[in-house]
Amino acid sequence: MIAYILQRLLLLPVLLFFFSIMVFAIVQAPPGDFLTSYVATLAASGSSMSAEHIDALRHQYGLDQPLIIQYLKWVQNLLTGNLGLSLEYQRPNADLIGEQLFLTIALALFSFVLTWVIAIPAGIYSATHQRSIVDYVLAVFNYVGVATPNFMLALILMWLAFAYFDIGITGLFSSEFAGAPWSGAKVVDLLKHIWLPALVLAIAGTARLTRVMRANLLDELNKPYVMTARAKGLNEWRVVLRYPVRLAFNPLVSTIGWYLPALFSGSLIVATVMNLPNIGPLLLRALVNQDMYLAGAILLIYCFLTIIGTLLSDILLVWLDPRIRLGG
Amino acid sequence: MKLIARKPALIVFAALASGLLLAGTVLVGSAWAQTKYKESPALAEEVKAGKLPAVDARLPEQPLVVPVVERAGQYGGVWRRAFLGPADANNYVRVVYDSLFRFSPDGAKIEPKLAAGAQPSADYKQWTITLRKGSRWSDGAPFTADDIVFWYKDIALNRDLMPAPPPWIRNADGSPALVEKTDTYTVRFTYKEPATLFLTALANADGADRGYAMFQPAHYLKRFHPSYTPKEEVDKLVQAAGFKTWGELFATRSQPPENPDRPSMAAWVSESRISDPVFTLRRNPYYIGVDPEGNQLPYLDSVRFTYFADTQALNLAAIAGDFDMQERHIVMTNYPVFKDQERTGKYRVITWPTFGGADAVLMFNQTYTADPEMGKLMATKEFRVAMSYAINRDQIKESAFLGLGEARQGIPAPWHPYFPGDEWAKKYTEFKPDEANKLLDQIGLTKRDAAGIRLLPNGKPATIEISVVPAFGAWPDVAQLIARDWEKVGIKSVVQIRERALHFTMRDANELMTEIWNEDTSAFPFTGNAKMDVRNAVILTLGPLYTKWLATKGKEGVEPPPPVKRLLELVDLARTVGPDEQVKAAQELFRVWVDNLYEVGIIGLTPMVQGVVVANAKMRNIPTTLGNDWPLRSPGNARTEQFFLAR
């Protein structure tokens, strides 16, 4: 097991190297560079910059150098743990990402917990009460949940909250708390705001998870060992919860690995629409503005998380289900 | 001045000492001086606690007296506002409008702000600026001629910081004008030619565009400048901040929205950074302005910009009444919703139509080469006239502009001195499809294909691509409507909605056929980057190859035709003649502009560009009419320091 983990970890730098090339290529793919988009932004807000100034800035930022040189410099910085400087913010990328990291994780965990807390019982109930009224009702909810794009849901809920409850729900904080240092009042303010975005993010996941749980459990419920357990006179709930539910978890656990990067990227559009201060909108902005080192840093972090996440889910699976073996 | 550097106690001490000194020298013997001016209760507390000098000592001898729009206001409150991140720095710039001179609310005059006045020589070659005696930076340090000379010598002429001096301090031959200190409070600018647009330039020399305002806190910034601080020390700071060059460090240290430590002259000074999710400004205790009753301004304690990643989310928050006054990023297409929700009483809606020009104009590329036949066509005046006649502007006005504004060419508003007359404002804007068809037939586009599209001499259908950036509300709709009108007279039209950066890259590469933009700076054809001047590379599809020809002195590109050259002559002329001649030059410039129709005006004088104002019902002293344009830094020219929240 340890050898397996080590082997996987050794592969990490190689994978990251390939990812860094891909990330750089993707970030560089759109025509123009940061200054083109910067000038475009200026023009749209009425002001402008002289051509000489633009050229000088391009030189200052090293954007006039060949791509390969820009890439090598970037990687060289990365190797020394330096994520580089954001062109737009003129601040170290590590600071920018770090600032948003806590809220990103808080929101993601909140919605993750919400998803599992709703979906698992719902899935179990649906499976054990197949074709009951509740099962059908849940099914309808699930289909709607999966079919509705998250951002659409966010917009509808935002409008409803505004139109009927007269509350404006954008952001994770009221404006007087957003820039304030952490305090009890700020946490309360966060809790007041976080439920709606978390719910929006959780709904699609819940729907999917409920269906998966239901299907997995139905497979297990018809297996002979369940019948044996029943025949031995075990209480029905104990029968279901003891073994089939545990086994039904397998496919869910195997997707936890994907969940890790999705924690950060999944909420991009919702976060933008709901004005949440997390990494999603930061990445979107960086891509639109061609703030290449910031976008590159965030994308590379996603790649890293995907690799780590996959490893984690592999380890979890082995731990959960001894039938799964490593290798051959 | 190094004393003020790092230790807060020393700052307080220095401020106190200089304050006392000033009180001692200037107001000596005047017993009533203690009560001459009034101040915010919050500042009065600080004075009582000994943290600040008295208000009379903080104000210059002759403060700026700011007229109030409705009435003298009450102190206190936060101006809640929204912004879209660091690239939206102009949001800050427009709110503070920190400059020596500024435009009046109607945009017709230029008035002193931080400066007391300016005096030209008889031939306009020399300008003497007088500062207000005793005015101070927000940290209490005196604001003097040295702060302007520092900008000139150590920023504008420093190649590491500025690749070239700003155009407005250059002589015609490109050399920089001379800037000298004559005494502590006066600075003299000397040009080789008459500089009649000097004040207009000063009204825009406010640190916008992440450039540098023409006055800088020398006492604070010298520590980041190798001319004053040993290179090794500066290098240490550069490294600690993660920058590569001292120029990058200096830029961020000197720009108020990026550095709360930098002293400022504005009514509100930065308290956090523009790269933070909430960017806050707080009252400048040394602000030089008072209302007519002698209350020190600003009335509002602070300005709080909340970050929004998305314009529509920002608009929803505005509808929810989250802002006290916001015009930037309020989308005109949401106007009916705003009006509808106005009934809830949380806010009121004010409109400020554009001050000059048209809010959607379509420009033809005169040097398009990718399709030579179409390029030739677009360079034919009859073709452009036909295309203008083919547009049903009434329909566009109703469906894309909610019935606001009027059909017109991209020239200044009728009340502006540069307005050349109704004849030119309305020229070629009538809807005459028959006339358009006749003109197109005349220039030889008589053959049509089965779908009714006219054929070019090479047998291909005549096709125009309209490139549009969804930067301001309704442009994509405008493009679609124009395309439909043009198809009716047999010109196939393709609308391409492009992301801004891509559009700009294509424009630079001479790949755009046409584009839709606005004409929001047309009241200022001689300063900034007016489109009529093809030497300005930035806001132009008119003829990228003309620009190249002029930049390479004829080695590359295409020579501009006589009317385009005439536009340049007029711009150059206006920069050196007196105000009356300027008006004449401007009027001729706009006549040439419209007669040649390089650009087809669609609808103008709407509040589309930052003209729909959503204001808290309690937020007062906001003018109901205002010259609204970028060079005026609106709402800055509304004198934001006298806005207040009524209780």
GROMACS .gro file of C-alpha atoms in nm, chain A residues 31-34 36-54 56 60-62 85 87-92 96 99 155 158-159 162 166-170 175-179 271-277 281-282 285 288-290, chain B residues 80 84-87 90 94 160-164 170 209-211 241-245 247-248 252 258 273 275-278 304 306-310 313 316-317 319-320 322 328 337 341 346 471-472 499-502 504-505 517 520-521 529 537-539 610 630:
model
  126
   31PRO     CA    1  -0.520   3.625  -2.951
   32GLY     CA    2  -0.361   3.932  -2.797
   33ASP     CA    3  -0.221   3.957  -2.448
   34PHE     CA    4  -0.297   4.117  -2.116
   36THR     CA    5  -0.470   4.421  -2.542
   37SER     CA    6  -0.748   4.339  -2.302
   38TYR     CA    7  -0.634   4.608  -2.063
   39VAL     CA    8  -0.652   4.872  -2.334
   40ALA     CA    9  -0.991   4.735  -2.437
   41THR     CA   10  -1.115   4.775  -2.082
   42LEU     CA   11  -0.980   5.128  -2.067
   43ALA     CA   12  -1.146   5.219  -2.394
   44ALA     CA   13  -1.478   5.088  -2.271
   45SER     CA   14  -1.456   5.309  -1.967
   46GLY     CA   15  -1.370   5.613  -2.172
   47SER     CA   16  -0.999   5.650  -2.123
   48SER     CA   17  -0.700   5.539  -2.320
   49MET     CA   18  -0.328   5.498  -2.319
   50SER     CA   19  -0.064   5.612  -2.564
   51ALA     CA   20   0.090   5.351  -2.792
   52GLU     CA   21   0.433   5.422  -2.644
   53HIS     CA   22   0.307   5.357  -2.296
   54ILE     CA   23   0.150   5.028  -2.403
   56ALA     CA   24   0.673   5.010  -2.259
   60GLN     CA   25   0.812   4.572  -1.860
   61TYR     CA   26   0.584   4.272  -1.816
   62GLY     CA   27   0.800   4.065  -2.052
   85LEU     CA   28   0.265   3.838  -0.995
   87LEU     CA   29  -0.066   4.157  -1.409
   88GLU     CA   30  -0.402   4.306  -1.330
   89TYR     CA   31  -0.386   4.322  -0.952
   90GLN     CA   32  -0.011   4.395  -0.936
   91ARG     CA   33   0.005   4.166  -0.635
   92PRO     CA   34   0.153   3.821  -0.580
   96LEU     CA   35  -0.474   3.666  -0.415
   99GLU     CA   36  -0.730   3.533   0.033
  155LEU     CA   37  -3.087   3.371  -1.063
  158MET     CA   38  -3.211   3.554  -0.608
  159TRP     CA   39  -3.508   3.711  -0.778
  162PHE     CA   40  -3.568   3.985  -0.358
  166ASP     CA   41  -3.712   4.188  -0.001
  167ILE     CA   42  -3.362   4.068   0.067
  168GLY     CA   43  -3.079   4.131  -0.172
  169ILE     CA   44  -2.863   3.824  -0.179
  170THR     CA   45  -2.541   3.887  -0.353
  175SER     CA   46  -2.109   4.530   0.253
  176GLU     CA   47  -2.009   4.659   0.597
  177PHE     CA   48  -1.856   4.321   0.685
  178ALA     CA   49  -1.693   4.223   0.356
  179GLY     CA   50  -1.374   4.415   0.417
  271ALA     CA   51  -2.021   3.235  -0.787
  272THR     CA   52  -2.003   3.496  -1.061
  273VAL     CA   53  -2.379   3.539  -1.080
  274MET     CA   54  -2.418   3.549  -0.703
  275ASN     CA   55  -2.109   3.761  -0.658
  276LEU     CA   56  -1.939   3.521  -0.420
  277PRO     CA   57  -1.583   3.608  -0.326
  281PRO     CA   58  -1.474   3.443  -1.046
  282LEU     CA   59  -1.105   3.515  -0.991
  285ARG     CA   60  -1.162   3.729  -1.466
  288VAL     CA   61  -1.102   3.714  -1.972
  289ASN     CA   62  -0.835   3.973  -1.896
  290GLN     CA   63  -0.555   3.742  -2.005
  408ARG     CA   64  -2.217   5.270  -0.072
  412LEU     CA   65  -1.578   4.564  -1.094
  413GLY     CA   66  -1.228   4.511  -0.961
  414PRO     CA   67  -0.886   4.665  -1.021
  415ALA     CA   68  -0.945   4.726  -1.392
  418ASN     CA   69  -1.171   5.480  -1.324
  422ARG     CA   70  -1.438   5.963  -1.134
  488ASP     CA   71   1.194   5.414  -1.649
  489LEU     CA   72   0.854   5.540  -1.536
  490MET     CA   73   0.716   5.708  -1.846
  491PRO     CA   74   0.829   5.590  -2.189
  492ALA     CA   75   0.744   5.936  -2.316
  498ARG     CA   76   0.525   6.808  -2.519
  537ASP     CA   77  -0.549   5.555  -1.672
  538ARG     CA   78  -0.312   5.437  -1.404
  539GLY     CA   79  -0.097   5.721  -1.521
  569ALA     CA   80   0.707   4.337  -0.284
  570GLY     CA   81   0.777   4.070  -0.546
  571PHE     CA   82   0.837   4.307  -0.834
  572LYS     CA   83   1.111   4.294  -1.093
  573THR     CA   84   1.185   4.662  -1.149
  575GLY     CA   85   0.935   5.123  -1.189
  576GLU     CA   86   0.671   4.862  -1.103
  580THR     CA   87   0.194   5.081  -0.724
  586GLU     CA   88  -0.331   5.066  -0.475
  601ARG     CA   89  -0.665   4.863  -0.183
  603SER     CA   90  -0.756   4.477  -0.532
  604ASP     CA   91  -0.943   4.402  -0.210
  605PRO     CA   92  -1.302   4.274  -0.226
  606VAL     CA   93  -1.415   4.596  -0.060
  632ARG     CA   94  -1.728   5.204   0.014
  634THR     CA   95  -1.810   4.662  -0.308
  635TYR     CA   96  -1.668   4.425  -0.566
  636PHE     CA   97  -1.900   4.264  -0.818
  637ALA     CA   98  -1.786   4.000  -1.062
  638ASP     CA   99  -2.085   4.048  -1.285
  641ALA     CA  100  -2.553   4.103  -1.022
  644LEU     CA  101  -2.979   4.348  -0.907
  645ALA     CA  102  -2.807   4.482  -0.597
  647ILE     CA  103  -3.252   4.745  -0.756
  648ALA     CA  104  -3.243   4.604  -0.402
  650ASP     CA  105  -2.784   4.846  -0.187
  656ARG     CA  106  -2.134   5.341  -1.343
  665VAL     CA  107  -3.715   4.789  -1.405
  669GLN     CA  108  -3.897   4.959  -0.846
  674LYS     CA  109  -3.555   5.300  -0.166
  799ALA     CA  110  -1.948   4.661  -2.385
  800PHE     CA  111  -2.246   4.886  -2.342
  827GLU     CA  112  -1.497   3.961  -2.694
  828ARG     CA  113  -1.325   4.295  -2.639
  829ALA     CA  114  -0.963   4.188  -2.650
  830LEU     CA  115  -1.015   3.988  -2.968
  832PHE     CA  116  -0.908   4.515  -3.037
  833THR     CA  117  -0.644   4.275  -3.164
  845TRP     CA  118  -1.870   5.214  -3.073
  848ASP     CA  119  -1.862   5.996  -2.609
  849THR     CA  120  -1.560   6.223  -2.633
  857ASN     CA  121  -0.781   6.031  -2.789
  865ALA     CA  122  -0.405   5.437  -3.255
  866VAL     CA  123  -0.632   5.327  -2.981
  867ILE     CA  124  -0.995   5.402  -3.058
  938GLN     CA  125  -2.321   5.581  -1.729
  958TRP     CA  126  -1.534   6.081  -1.947
   0.00000   0.00000   0.00000
